[in-house]
XYZ file of C-alpha atoms in Angstrom:
717
model
C -7.117 -33.046 29.522
C -7.629 -32.150 25.860
C -9.786 -29.173 26.831
C -7.119 -28.002 29.261
C -4.489 -28.169 26.523
C -6.695 -26.074 24.257
C -7.179 -23.472 26.992
C -3.417 -23.371 27.535
C -2.903 -22.982 23.804
C -5.354 -20.063 23.665
C -3.636 -18.453 26.639
C -0.298 -18.708 24.856
C -1.753 -17.021 21.775
C -3.296 -14.279 23.924
C 0.005 -13.686 25.700
C 1.806 -13.605 22.366
C -0.520 -10.897 21.052
C -0.278 -9.018 24.339
C 3.504 -8.988 24.090
C 3.353 -7.756 20.516
C 1.080 -4.865 21.421
C 3.188 -4.015 24.440
C 6.471 -4.036 22.540
C 4.989 -1.943 19.793
C 3.566 0.588 22.215
C 7.060 1.048 23.578
C 8.150 2.013 20.063
C 5.707 4.467 18.582
C 2.374 4.054 20.318
C 0.435 2.464 17.463
C 0.434 -0.584 15.212
C 0.759 1.120 11.870
C 2.968 -0.765 9.413
C 5.276 2.245 9.047
C 8.155 -0.038 9.941
C 8.638 -3.762 9.964
C 9.440 -4.053 13.684
C 5.871 -4.766 14.896
C 5.826 -7.812 12.629
C 9.329 -8.838 13.657
C 8.108 -8.712 17.256
C 5.043 -10.738 16.273
C 7.165 -13.565 14.870
C 9.796 -13.590 17.619
C 7.214 -13.319 20.402
C 5.100 -16.033 18.870
C 8.011 -18.391 18.585
C 9.269 -17.585 22.090
C 5.859 -18.134 23.677
C 5.180 -21.421 21.902
C 8.630 -22.825 22.647
C 8.548 -22.126 26.415
C 8.496 -25.082 28.805
C 5.472 -23.855 30.733
C 5.369 -26.596 33.324
C 8.943 -26.043 34.476
C 8.432 -22.309 34.608
C 5.263 -22.776 36.611
C 7.247 -24.835 39.119
C 9.853 -22.096 39.301
C 7.203 -19.445 39.909
C 5.624 -21.604 42.606
C 8.331 -20.587 45.060
C 7.406 -17.509 47.071
C 10.774 -15.786 46.677
C 10.684 -16.205 42.935
C 7.167 -14.779 42.792
C 8.297 -11.720 44.721
C 11.308 -11.314 42.419
C 9.089 -11.503 39.318
C 6.670 -8.908 40.735
C 9.547 -6.568 41.603
C 10.931 -6.976 38.082
C 7.539 -6.143 36.560
C 7.139 -3.055 38.776
C 10.651 -1.932 37.903
C 9.945 -2.384 34.169
C 6.728 -0.367 34.430
C 8.584 2.385 36.291
C 11.328 2.346 33.665
C 8.766 2.649 30.871
C 7.050 5.503 32.723
C 10.345 7.385 32.849
C 11.106 6.582 29.233
C 7.704 7.778 28.062
C 8.191 11.050 29.978
C 4.923 11.168 31.825
C 4.680 14.677 33.304
C 2.051 15.912 35.746
C 1.660 19.013 33.611
C 0.108 16.933 30.832
C -3.641 16.842 30.438
C -5.473 14.021 32.187
C -6.280 12.249 28.914
C -2.659 12.264 27.773
C -1.575 11.156 31.247
C -3.996 8.205 31.221
C -2.916 7.139 27.747
C 0.742 7.363 28.684
C 0.110 5.446 31.919
C -1.659 2.647 30.051
C 1.139 2.563 27.523
C 3.748 2.350 30.298
C 1.784 -0.396 32.067
C 1.418 -2.627 29.016
C 4.909 -2.023 27.690
C 6.448 -2.494 31.144
C 4.711 -5.811 31.784
C 5.631 -6.995 28.294
C 9.255 -6.064 28.793
C 9.349 -7.870 32.126
C 7.735 -11.029 30.739
C 10.189 -11.145 27.839
C 13.102 -10.620 30.229
C 11.812 -13.391 32.508
C 11.553 -15.765 29.541
C 15.109 -14.878 28.577
C 16.331 -15.635 32.104
C 14.464 -18.956 32.060
C 16.069 -19.838 28.781
C 19.562 -19.128 30.053
C 18.910 -20.919 33.385
C 17.498 -24.069 31.757
C 20.133 -24.509 29.087
C 23.034 -23.085 31.112
C 24.324 -21.585 27.914
C 26.021 -18.213 27.491
C 25.547 -16.426 24.136
C 28.566 -16.725 21.859
C 30.888 -13.880 20.955
C 29.387 -13.586 17.461
C 25.934 -13.055 18.937
C 27.224 -10.489 21.456
C 29.042 -8.521 18.727
C 25.905 -8.351 16.608
C 23.864 -7.273 19.635
C 26.258 -4.425 20.363
C 26.295 -3.456 16.690
C 22.506 -3.506 16.706
C 22.332 -1.211 19.722
C 24.742 1.235 18.103
C 22.814 1.181 14.843
C 19.355 1.641 16.351
C 20.338 4.322 18.847
C 23.022 6.342 17.089
C 22.325 5.847 13.377
C 18.662 5.171 12.724
C 17.314 7.756 15.221
C 13.913 6.104 15.064
C 12.182 8.375 17.590
C 12.897 11.529 19.515
C 12.139 9.791 22.817
C 14.433 7.195 24.308
C 13.097 3.658 23.890
C 14.220 0.280 25.129
C 12.759 -1.599 22.158
C 16.168 -2.583 20.692
C 16.966 -4.329 23.974
C 13.595 -6.089 23.868
C 14.276 -7.091 20.272
C 17.696 -8.535 21.118
C 16.284 -10.444 24.104
C 13.655 -11.958 21.834
C 16.317 -12.984 19.349
C 18.270 -14.567 22.212
C 15.248 -16.734 23.033
C 15.678 -18.450 19.665
C 19.336 -17.789 18.880
C 20.760 -20.774 20.730
C 18.576 -23.492 19.238
C 21.419 -24.884 17.099
C 19.395 -24.532 13.919
C 21.180 -23.505 10.759
C 18.941 -23.110 7.725
C 21.936 -22.637 5.462
C 23.181 -20.173 2.909
C 19.824 -19.729 1.137
C 18.197 -18.442 4.313
C 21.108 -16.082 4.887
C 20.788 -14.728 1.352
C 17.036 -14.483 1.881
C 17.658 -12.449 5.035
C 19.888 -10.011 3.157
C 17.066 -8.956 0.807
C 14.645 -7.582 3.463
C 17.695 -6.197 5.284
C 18.500 -4.154 2.171
C 14.857 -3.096 1.917
C 14.834 -1.736 5.473
C 18.264 -0.109 5.331
C 18.048 1.477 1.896
C 14.455 2.565 2.449
C 15.428 4.398 5.613
C 18.482 6.015 4.001
C 16.353 7.242 1.105
C 13.680 8.549 3.475
C 16.156 10.490 5.644
C 18.498 11.584 2.847
C 18.446 15.229 3.908
C 19.511 14.447 7.503
C 23.104 13.494 6.753
C 25.921 14.525 4.475
C 29.343 13.129 3.689
C 29.287 11.656 0.222
C 29.193 8.143 -1.140
C 31.614 6.552 1.348
C 29.553 7.610 4.365
C 26.372 6.486 2.613
C 27.900 3.083 1.866
C 29.156 2.803 5.444
C 25.697 3.459 6.862
C 24.187 1.026 4.357
C 26.708 -1.682 5.272
C 26.140 -1.360 9.036
C 22.364 -1.244 8.677
C 22.282 -4.213 6.308
C 24.473 -6.277 8.652
C 22.227 -5.585 11.644
C 18.986 -6.229 9.793
C 20.403 -9.395 8.213
C 21.208 -10.648 11.714
C 17.614 -9.939 12.781
C 15.894 -11.296 9.687
C 17.948 -14.489 9.700
C 16.398 -15.487 13.024
C 12.987 -14.234 11.954
C 13.098 -16.442 8.845
C 14.187 -19.425 10.947
C 11.150 -18.972 13.179
C 8.796 -18.431 10.247
C 10.002 -21.594 8.542
C 9.379 -23.626 11.703
C 5.883 -22.132 11.911
C 5.208 -23.013 8.270
C 6.406 -26.553 8.953
C 4.020 -26.759 11.892
C 1.117 -25.650 9.712
C 2.043 -28.285 7.162
C 2.929 -31.140 9.482
C 0.402 -30.810 12.301
C -1.908 -33.831 12.487
C -5.618 -33.421 11.960
C -8.597 -35.578 12.765
C -8.993 -36.568 9.130
C -6.720 -37.097 6.178
C -7.484 -35.211 2.970
C -5.895 -37.085 0.080
C -6.945 -37.535 -3.543
C -10.505 -36.460 -2.855
C -11.124 -39.109 -0.190
C -11.727 -38.687 3.509
C -10.513 -41.611 5.619
C -11.602 -42.208 9.173
C -8.274 -42.921 10.871
C -9.722 -44.702 13.883
C -12.052 -47.064 12.034
C -10.067 -47.079 8.780
C -13.304 -47.039 6.762
C -13.789 -45.118 3.527
C -16.761 -42.829 4.077
C -19.632 -42.539 1.685
C -18.196 -40.640 -1.299
C -21.559 -39.452 -2.592
C -22.359 -37.848 0.752
C -18.987 -36.133 0.836
C -19.363 -34.942 -2.753
C -22.780 -33.508 -1.964
C -21.413 -31.744 1.105
C -18.556 -30.296 -0.922
C -20.926 -29.043 -3.602
C -23.118 -27.343 -0.999
C -20.083 -25.568 0.447
C -18.952 -24.394 -2.964
C -22.456 -23.202 -3.888
C -22.656 -21.277 -0.609
C -19.274 -19.643 -1.240
C -20.296 -18.808 -4.817
C -23.552 -17.199 -3.673
C -21.757 -15.142 -1.031
C -18.912 -14.121 -3.335
C -21.033 -13.087 -6.305
C -23.802 -11.638 -4.120
C -21.434 -9.307 -2.251
C -19.848 -8.156 -5.493
C -23.263 -7.407 -6.970
C -24.019 -5.239 -3.921
C -20.795 -3.320 -4.592
C -21.745 -3.016 -8.253
C -25.194 -1.653 -7.413
C -23.709 0.888 -5.002
C -20.989 2.116 -7.374
C -23.152 1.680 -10.489
C -22.249 1.500 -13.310
C -18.611 0.836 -12.231
C -15.531 2.449 -10.769
C -13.881 4.389 -13.540
C -10.662 6.426 -13.310
C -9.236 9.127 -15.547
C -7.075 6.501 -17.298
C -10.191 4.524 -18.194
C -11.920 7.701 -19.372
C -9.081 8.219 -21.868
C -9.468 4.624 -23.068
C -13.236 5.092 -23.470
C -12.578 8.134 -25.648
C -10.397 5.963 -27.862
C -12.971 3.166 -27.885
C -15.652 5.634 -29.031
C -13.400 7.076 -31.742
C -13.106 10.483 -30.082
C -9.332 10.117 -29.726
C -6.756 8.190 -31.728
C -5.668 4.778 -30.494
C -2.643 4.846 -28.211
C -0.733 2.085 -26.498
C 0.008 4.376 -23.563
C -2.826 2.437 -21.956
C -2.881 -1.128 -23.321
C -4.619 -1.296 -26.686
C -5.828 -4.809 -25.830
C -7.703 -3.504 -22.795
C -9.105 -0.598 -24.829
C -10.536 -3.121 -27.298
C -12.133 -5.096 -24.449
C -13.788 -1.890 -23.232
C -14.940 -1.127 -26.774
C -16.425 -4.620 -27.152
C -18.570 -4.396 -24.013
C -19.577 -0.805 -24.671
C -20.809 -1.869 -28.106
C -22.902 -4.618 -26.524
C -24.301 -2.271 -23.889
C -25.140 0.391 -26.444
C -26.733 -2.181 -28.747
C -28.929 -3.619 -25.994
C -29.665 -0.540 -23.875
C -28.665 2.408 -26.050
C -26.194 4.245 -23.801
C -22.529 4.444 -22.844
C -23.594 4.125 -19.204
C -25.075 0.711 -19.955
C -21.918 -0.361 -21.793
C -19.771 0.364 -18.737
C -22.290 -1.426 -16.509
C -22.128 -4.538 -18.700
C -18.341 -4.425 -18.627
C -18.312 -4.209 -14.823
C -20.826 -7.029 -14.406
C -18.850 -9.345 -16.681
C -15.714 -8.359 -14.771
C -17.169 -9.249 -11.380
C -18.620 -12.494 -12.726
C -15.465 -13.702 -14.523
C -13.159 -12.778 -11.634
C -15.474 -14.591 -9.207
C -15.493 -17.732 -11.342
C -11.699 -17.771 -11.443
C -11.467 -17.396 -7.661
C -14.126 -20.065 -7.141
C -12.260 -22.508 -9.353
C -9.048 -21.915 -7.406
C -10.864 -22.402 -4.097
C -12.462 -25.619 -5.336
C -9.117 -26.896 -6.627
C -7.525 -26.717 -3.184
C -10.452 -28.082 -1.211
C -8.923 -31.525 -0.675
C -5.295 -30.449 -0.961
C -4.772 -28.412 2.220
C -5.938 -28.418 5.799
C -9.550 -27.229 6.270
C -8.558 -24.296 8.502
C -6.206 -22.880 5.887
C -8.732 -23.533 3.124
C -11.570 -21.715 4.900
C -9.296 -18.767 5.653
C -8.211 -18.429 2.004
C -11.779 -18.874 0.774
C -12.963 -16.156 3.157
C -10.359 -13.698 1.861
C -11.203 -14.379 -1.772
C -14.946 -14.248 -1.145
C -15.549 -11.194 1.028
C -12.374 -9.087 1.251
C -13.730 -5.604 0.377
C -10.739 -4.523 -1.728
C -11.162 -7.571 -3.952
C -14.881 -6.823 -4.163
C -14.495 -3.170 -5.118
C -11.728 -3.866 -7.627
C -13.821 -6.569 -9.299
C -16.089 -3.765 -10.587
C -13.248 -1.348 -11.405
C -12.640 -0.890 -15.135
C -8.884 -0.501 -15.042
C -5.998 -2.109 -16.851
C -4.338 -2.905 -13.520
C -7.296 -5.009 -12.354
C -7.337 -7.005 -15.579
C -3.589 -7.501 -15.306
C -3.885 -8.660 -11.682
C -6.409 -11.378 -12.514
C -4.468 -12.484 -15.581
C -1.362 -12.744 -13.389
C -3.402 -14.859 -10.956
C -4.651 -17.077 -13.801
C -1.148 -17.444 -15.260
C 0.445 -18.517 -11.962
C -2.426 -20.880 -11.195
C -2.182 -22.424 -14.652
C 1.551 -23.048 -14.160
C 0.742 -24.807 -10.882
C -1.947 -26.998 -12.445
C 0.267 -27.865 -15.416
C 3.093 -28.884 -13.076
C 0.802 -31.150 -11.036
C -0.755 -32.696 -14.159
C 2.658 -33.386 -15.669
C 3.822 -35.075 -12.483
C 0.685 -37.215 -12.321
C 0.093 -38.088 -15.975
C 3.381 -37.281 -17.690
C 1.632 -35.172 -20.342
C -0.939 -32.449 -20.786
C -4.153 -32.347 -22.759
C -4.196 -30.020 -25.804
C -6.593 -27.530 -24.220
C -4.041 -26.757 -21.484
C -1.436 -25.762 -24.069
C -4.063 -23.549 -25.692
C -4.751 -21.939 -22.306
C -1.024 -21.435 -21.730
C -0.625 -19.617 -25.057
C -3.799 -17.542 -24.639
C -3.148 -16.485 -21.039
C 0.514 -15.772 -21.799
C -0.527 -13.484 -24.647
C -3.057 -11.580 -22.528
C -0.544 -11.371 -19.683
C 1.998 -9.776 -22.011
C -0.348 -7.092 -23.304
C -2.808 -6.320 -20.507
C -0.193 -3.965 -19.058
C 3.119 -2.632 -20.313
C 5.334 -4.517 -17.866
C 3.528 -7.822 -18.481
C 5.691 -8.631 -21.506
C 8.886 -8.082 -19.535
C 7.644 -10.146 -16.599
C 6.769 -12.980 -19.013
C 10.177 -12.807 -20.681
C 11.793 -12.853 -17.232
C 9.864 -16.036 -16.373
C 10.512 -17.797 -19.674
C 14.142 -18.998 -19.262
C 13.447 -20.360 -15.762
C 10.334 -22.121 -17.056
C 12.231 -23.753 -19.930
C 15.043 -24.774 -17.595
C 12.564 -26.340 -15.181
C 11.102 -28.468 -17.988
C 14.402 -29.095 -19.771
C 13.820 -32.886 -19.700
C 10.446 -32.503 -21.455
C 11.270 -29.457 -23.500
C 9.621 -30.071 -26.886
C 5.990 -29.052 -26.100
C 7.218 -26.051 -24.129
C 9.413 -24.904 -26.993
C 6.532 -25.260 -29.448
C 4.072 -23.350 -27.257
C 6.691 -20.682 -26.502
C 7.384 -20.301 -30.227
C 3.643 -19.822 -30.844
C 3.547 -17.182 -28.088
C 6.492 -15.333 -29.596
C 4.886 -15.387 -33.036
C 1.656 -13.983 -31.625
C 3.601 -11.294 -29.769
C 5.518 -10.366 -32.912
C 2.318 -10.303 -34.970
C 0.519 -8.161 -32.420
C 3.290 -5.585 -32.143
C 4.489 -5.715 -35.732
C 1.226 -6.101 -37.661
C -1.905 -5.503 -35.588
C -0.850 -2.299 -33.819
C 0.424 -0.643 -37.030
C -2.727 -1.746 -38.889
C -4.946 0.102 -36.382
C -2.460 3.003 -36.325
C -1.877 2.633 -32.602
C 0.721 5.108 -31.401
C 3.301 4.076 -28.836
C 3.883 6.043 -25.584
C 6.069 9.130 -26.009
C 9.766 9.210 -25.175
C 9.566 10.626 -21.664
C 7.075 7.966 -20.565
C 9.817 5.340 -20.836
C 12.330 7.525 -18.964
C 10.553 7.995 -15.632
C 13.479 6.834 -13.500
C 16.350 8.607 -15.362
C 14.424 11.888 -15.485
C 13.555 11.618 -11.793
C 17.214 11.015 -10.953
C 18.316 14.072 -12.922
C 15.543 16.244 -11.436
C 16.409 15.134 -7.890
C 20.068 15.972 -8.467
C 19.102 19.426 -9.766
C 16.844 19.983 -6.744
C 19.746 19.146 -4.410
C 22.145 21.526 -6.191
C 24.276 18.703 -7.478
C 27.487 18.877 -9.430
C 26.942 19.515 -13.173
C 29.477 20.192 -15.891
C 28.862 22.885 -18.490
C 28.034 20.249 -21.084
C 25.561 18.549 -18.701
C 23.790 21.864 -18.171
C 23.623 22.563 -21.904
C 22.077 19.167 -22.672
C 19.467 19.487 -19.909
C 18.541 23.031 -20.960
C 18.143 21.769 -24.533
C 15.375 19.495 -23.240
C 13.746 21.705 -20.592
C 14.584 24.614 -18.324
C 16.949 23.175 -15.716
C 15.707 25.251 -12.769
C 12.075 24.320 -13.471
C 13.064 20.645 -13.671
C 14.376 20.661 -10.105
C 11.296 22.430 -8.779
C 8.974 19.842 -10.338
C 10.627 16.809 -8.708
C 8.204 14.785 -6.598
C 9.448 11.563 -4.992
C 5.936 10.116 -5.108
C 5.238 10.435 -8.829
C 7.159 11.178 -12.013
C 4.244 12.857 -13.844
C 5.179 16.463 -12.885
C 8.634 16.090 -14.458
C 7.299 14.289 -17.539
C 4.449 16.736 -18.032
C 6.845 19.671 -17.711
C 8.895 18.291 -20.601
C 5.757 17.513 -22.611
C 4.217 20.955 -22.101
C 7.212 23.300 -21.967
C 10.174 21.233 -23.104
C 11.544 19.684 -26.247
C 11.459 15.930 -25.759
C 12.309 15.335 -29.434
C 15.847 16.379 -28.509
C 16.213 13.083 -26.588
C 15.239 10.927 -29.575
C 17.343 12.981 -31.993
C 20.400 13.057 -29.693
C 20.241 9.768 -27.820
C 24.013 9.473 -27.433
C 24.330 12.979 -25.956
C 21.511 12.262 -23.505
C 23.107 8.971 -22.413
C 26.513 10.647 -21.929
C 24.922 13.425 -19.882
C 22.978 10.930 -17.768
C 26.116 8.904 -16.985
C 28.210 12.018 -16.383
C 25.749 13.450 -13.832
C 25.450 10.068 -12.123
C 29.209 9.653 -11.734
C 29.507 13.079 -10.104
C 26.394 12.667 -7.907
C 26.100 8.946 -7.063
C 24.168 9.283 -3.796
C 21.583 11.532 -5.452
C 21.073 8.977 -8.209
C 20.839 6.064 -5.786
C 18.387 7.920 -3.541
C 16.172 9.011 -6.437
C 16.133 5.434 -7.752
C 15.116 4.090 -4.339
C 12.476 6.809 -3.923
C 10.879 5.829 -7.210
C 9.686 2.408 -5.977
C 10.016 2.603 -2.184
C 6.345 1.949 -1.482
C 6.502 -1.582 -2.900
C 9.277 -2.793 -0.580
C 9.635 -0.369 2.364
C 7.172 0.064 5.199
C 7.080 3.809 5.734
C 4.691 4.421 2.843
C 0.939 4.670 2.336
C -0.871 3.027 -0.563
C -3.807 4.833 -2.159
C -6.748 2.531 -2.866
C -9.036 3.965 -5.543
C -12.768 3.851 -4.866
C -14.038 7.108 -3.309
C -14.187 9.044 -6.576
C -16.317 6.392 -8.253
C -16.629 7.605 -11.859
C -14.175 10.296 -12.878
C -15.898 13.618 -13.411
C -14.618 13.965 -16.987
C -16.689 10.937 -18.006
C -19.920 12.925 -17.508
C -19.436 14.473 -20.946
C -19.767 10.941 -22.378
C -22.984 10.270 -20.465
C -21.206 8.172 -17.827
C -21.658 9.089 -14.169
C -22.092 7.375 -10.836
C -25.732 6.470 -10.259
C -26.153 4.221 -7.166
C -29.153 1.901 -7.324
C -29.544 2.022 -3.531
C -31.273 4.739 -1.483
C -28.944 7.610 -0.615
C -28.684 6.572 3.034
C -27.600 3.000 2.251
C -25.181 4.154 -0.436
C -23.598 6.678 1.926
C -23.264 3.996 4.605
C -21.501 1.626 2.198
C -19.118 4.408 1.186
C -18.286 5.127 4.819
C -17.804 1.445 5.645
C -15.452 1.011 2.707
C -13.548 4.111 3.694
C -13.242 2.849 7.266
C -12.065 -0.552 6.063
C -9.317 1.072 3.995
C -8.209 3.034 7.054
C -7.980 -0.186 9.072
C -6.239 -1.964 6.190
C -3.588 0.736 6.104
C -2.992 0.368 9.829
C -2.174 -3.321 9.566
C -1.076 -3.961 6.000
C 0.729 -2.427 3.043
C 2.096 -3.387 -0.349
C 5.537 -3.780 1.216
C 4.167 -6.462 3.549
C 2.797 -8.304 0.513
C 6.317 -8.273 -0.889
C 7.662 -9.657 2.396
C 5.131 -12.513 2.360
C 6.063 -13.459 -1.197
C 9.756 -13.344 -0.275
C 9.305 -15.525 2.827
C 7.278 -18.163 0.972
C 9.702 -18.219 -1.955
C 12.797 -18.596 0.259
C 10.977 -21.253 2.309
C 10.419 -23.368 -0.798
C 14.038 -22.915 -1.855
C 15.292 -23.978 1.575
C 12.958 -27.000 1.642
C 13.951 -27.817 -1.975
C 10.430 -27.725 -3.387
C 9.099 -26.474 -6.687
C 8.803 -22.691 -6.728
C 9.019 -21.570 -10.382
C 5.383 -20.409 -10.298
C 6.581 -17.498 -8.109
C 8.622 -16.130 -11.003
C 5.842 -14.152 -12.767
C 5.153 -12.386 -9.456
C 8.847 -11.706 -8.933
C 9.081 -10.471 -12.525
C 6.233 -8.024 -11.941
C 7.927 -6.767 -8.771
C 11.274 -6.284 -10.545
C 9.648 -4.317 -13.367
C 7.952 -2.091 -10.789
C 11.281 -1.396 -9.110
C 12.944 -0.596 -12.423
C 10.325 1.547 -14.133
C 7.242 2.391 -12.059
C 6.001 5.970 -12.536
C 4.463 6.102 -9.023
C 6.274 4.867 -5.941
C 3.388 3.516 -3.846
C 0.275 3.162 -6.001
C -1.787 0.201 -4.797
C -3.125 -0.681 -8.228
C 0.337 -1.287 -9.670
C 1.011 -4.076 -7.153
C -2.580 -5.240 -6.726
C -1.699 -8.461 -8.540
C 0.854 -9.349 -5.855
C -1.704 -8.722 -3.111
C -4.352 -10.720 -4.980
C -2.055 -13.742 -5.317
C -1.170 -14.109 -1.630
C -3.905 -16.688 -0.753
C -3.062 -18.787 -3.823
C 0.663 -18.761 -3.087
C 0.097 -19.638 0.558
C -2.281 -22.509 -0.271
C 0.123 -23.929 -2.826
C 3.120 -23.707 -0.476
C 1.177 -25.542 2.226
C -0.118 -28.151 -0.218
C 3.426 -28.947 -1.369
C 4.421 -30.075 2.124
C 4.434 -33.772 2.792
C 1.838 -34.025 5.516
C 2.617 -36.355 8.425
C -0.269 -37.864 10.385
């Protein structure tokens, strides 16, 4: 009986995945994360399949007439999909076969979903309410007449609404927090699409706001049900019984109620951790040997020049990270006599220290979550190729990502220790101060993310505030000393004016490119900084560097610092007259971190930047050429697959779902705030709108956040 239930469970999962693929094929013909709908279908299909009363439906299908009706419905759906997909005999045979397969899968999927919807209505004898019907009609209007998703007609909005119906009448109401949580991804999808298709419509601010309002309403309706289903799934992960209980480091046999031999369990645990450590560090060493001495970008090359005294110190790239590079290069040169060796030492220490941090986190959660979840998280941390290749990348963004991971993990551990013991040991306060300091200065936005977290942290511990106030005061003193004393002492120059104005300059350049409305005074101020026509031509939605470099090379950026008030007045004046241009340019500047239709460049193929050769640093793989080439190709292929199924925007969605889930379930969630702070700073001031490295910290934290969310659930056995 138990085996039969497992087979049924596997069949349900297989059908769920089949439906997802089929629905997605009816949309665009692939599973790329260029919109969120494939993942919406995944959630809704999964919930629909797992909630179906299979026995009753089997009885219904047992009747001959009902079987014939179901077959006719499937054939009709396949025929409908064939018409929709416009399969013409004039097409080549290959295209015809692909289209036929697509029609077959999508047609069957559509029919199955429709059958489930009919079952649902028949069983519960319940007609959808007027509110639901209105939102369905609004959704159809939005998807067909406003979004214009594809040139070909598609029935996917109908499929989507049928899936929502399967869970819409379950009488669950997660409350206002879930509704607010649904608005956020709804804004992401709506505003991202409006920014992407800005040139396809005209009509001013009112029309733009109207489209935004309709789109947000429809997506909120969809995401509200998606969040409901996700929260139930998370509850099931947390509350599902297992064969053994994992509590406080003990394993209890539930049937015999006997405490097992603790020494044997401890030995087994140690063996597992040693095996994971060997695999994790061993794989990273293989990456290091293949990309020897390290992966090194142009940014790092500039920092190496500063570390070697070739260039003056600048805080454009964090001075703290430059000093770390200088320290390891000094050791490498002392021991082996070359800059190449210094970079190699830096990379090896990087892979080793990052591995130790991940291993400690994995070990910490061993007895705190279900084994299946633990093994999955451990596998991601240990062998995920992006984590492996970035562990040997000498880049400020990698350092910042691991410090962010350490900071969030430390906040979790401190919270648990305070709940258990009521106080913390002195070394933990030292760690809090040290990690906070490094977090603030390992990347420019770290300080702002820390300051964003601080008031929430102090409010959370308002009943035990004294030690937090003392440690925070120490942090602030160190920050003030670093910026006010240490940087001036080493004559570290701050980034130039235009570096801090990426978003405003992009907004102005975009408005110029679109022939916006400018007053005579606006034009005079802009021309005093840089040629206005050239500014519009240099606008690039992906990156702000062309505009900034134009001002640096051919403009007069000192005018901004000498006439700040005039610049601010001009900026506001242009924005008031061209609001949609400003809004669109602002959205374009960070769209890759929260909207699906973006790609994320993962740095690895270049290896060592070519400029570094003049410093005696170049890529020198320690494997034979054939093996090295194979590893390069495998990594390249993995990145292609990664981009098909994942993106930085999906990482943002995961963080949002987990955070809202904890709020709805009224559990501690303040350790999410550093991540949210990093995301907010990216939205406000990122110079590149979809660079993977800028949000690598968010991606790196996903296993930790998921493990902690699951461990906070009160497990029922």
